[in-house]
């Protein structure tokens, strides 16, 4: 079953905000004056990604999200996590 009408402004809204936060914190951190600040904002992006992963899992457990869709989105989150971690590691060695 799809997300119920009342969840359109609940879980789906939270997922949208978490997703946007990931990208916006990367952009904001990159625009900062120091590598340390960039790394800090990448950490915030990781937190938003963890929030998104949790919301996806909850959606699957409540049967709002099909298993196959969950697996695709979860794999996307894992790939983003690897990229963020690699960028943080790379910046940390230069910092």
Short mmCIF file of C-alpha atoms in Angstrom, two decimals:
data_model
loop_
_atom_site.label_atom_id
_atom_site.label_comp_id
_atom_site.label_asym_id
_atom_site.label_seq_id
_atom_site.Cartn_x
_atom_site.Cartn_y
_atom_site.Cartn_z
CA UNK A 1 0.00 0.00 0.00
CA UNK A 2 1.23 3.54 -0.64
CA UNK A 3 1.81 6.06 2.10
CA UNK A 4 -1.52 6.99 3.72
CA UNK A 5 -2.75 10.54 3.20
CA UNK A 6 -1.87 11.56 6.77
CA UNK A 7 1.73 10.41 6.26
CA UNK A 8 2.24 12.58 3.18
CA UNK A 9 2.95 15.42 5.61
CA UNK A 10 4.61 13.16 8.18
CA UNK A 11 7.18 10.58 7.15
CA UNK A 12 7.44 11.66 3.54
CA UNK A 13 7.97 15.28 4.55
CA UNK A 14 10.69 14.24 7.01
CA UNK A 15 12.36 12.13 4.30
CA UNK A 16 12.31 15.05 1.91
CA UNK A 17 13.83 17.39 4.51
CA UNK A 18 16.56 14.87 5.42
CA UNK A 19 17.41 14.33 1.74
CA UNK A 20 17.65 18.04 1.05
CA UNK A 21 19.74 18.52 4.20
CA UNK A 22 22.35 16.04 2.95
CA UNK A 23 22.99 18.02 -0.23
CA UNK A 24 22.66 21.48 1.34
CA UNK A 25 25.17 20.74 4.10
CA UNK A 26 27.71 19.50 1.56
CA UNK A 27 27.26 22.71 -0.43
CA UNK A 28 27.38 24.95 2.63
CA UNK A 29 30.44 23.21 4.03
CA UNK A 30 32.28 23.50 0.73
CA UNK A 31 31.63 27.25 0.74
CA UNK A 32 33.14 27.71 4.21
CA UNK A 33 36.56 29.17 4.83
CA UNK A 34 38.34 26.12 6.19
CA UNK A 35 38.69 22.41 5.63
CA UNK A 36 37.73 21.82 9.25
CA UNK A 37 34.42 23.56 8.75
CA UNK A 38 33.81 21.59 5.56
CA UNK A 39 34.43 18.34 7.46
CA UNK A 40 32.02 19.48 10.18
CA UNK A 41 29.27 20.07 7.62
CA UNK A 42 29.97 16.70 6.00
CA UNK A 43 29.39 15.19 9.44
CA UNK A 44 26.02 16.92 9.58
CA UNK A 45 25.26 15.44 6.14
CA UNK A 46 26.09 11.99 7.52
CA UNK A 47 23.64 12.60 10.35
CA UNK A 48 20.91 13.55 7.89
CA UNK A 49 21.69 10.44 5.88
CA UNK A 50 21.32 8.29 9.01
CA UNK A 51 17.98 9.98 9.66
CA UNK A 52 16.86 9.21 6.11
CA UNK A 53 17.94 5.57 6.43
CA UNK A 54 15.94 5.26 9.66
CA UNK A 55 12.85 6.81 8.08
CA UNK A 56 13.11 4.43 5.12
CA UNK A 57 13.36 1.45 7.46
CA UNK A 58 10.36 2.64 9.49
CA UNK A 59 8.39 3.11 6.27
CA UNK A 60 9.23 -0.44 5.20
CA UNK A 61 8.35 -1.87 8.62
CA UNK A 62 4.98 -0.07 8.55
CA UNK A 63 4.35 -1.50 5.06
CA UNK A 64 4.30 1.93 3.41
CA UNK A 65 7.35 1.06 1.31
CA UNK A 66 7.73 -2.14 -0.69
CA UNK A 67 10.73 -4.31 0.11
CA UNK A 68 12.15 -3.97 -3.41
CA UNK A 69 11.95 -0.17 -3.25
CA UNK A 70 13.48 -0.18 0.21
CA UNK A 71 16.40 -2.28 -1.04
CA UNK A 72 17.07 0.13 -3.91
CA UNK A 73 16.90 3.21 -1.67
CA UNK A 74 18.96 1.54 1.04
CA UNK A 75 21.68 0.70 -1.49
CA UNK A 76 21.65 4.33 -2.66
CA UNK A 77 22.09 5.47 0.95
CA UNK A 78 24.97 3.04 1.41
CA UNK A 79 26.70 4.42 -1.68
CA UNK A 80 26.23 8.01 -0.49
CA UNK A 81 27.61 7.02 2.90
CA UNK A 82 30.72 5.54 1.30
CA UNK A 83 31.25 8.69 -0.76
CA UNK A 84 30.82 10.97 2.25
CA UNK A 85 33.19 8.87 4.35
CA UNK A 86 35.81 8.83 1.60
CA UNK A 87 35.58 12.61 1.20
CA UNK A 88 35.89 13.14 4.96
CA UNK A 89 38.90 10.82 5.09
CA UNK A 90 40.54 12.57 2.13
CA UNK A 91 39.99 16.02 3.62
CA UNK A 92 41.16 14.88 7.05
CA UNK A 93 44.52 13.70 5.72
CA UNK A 94 45.06 17.12 4.12
CA UNK A 95 43.86 19.03 7.18
#
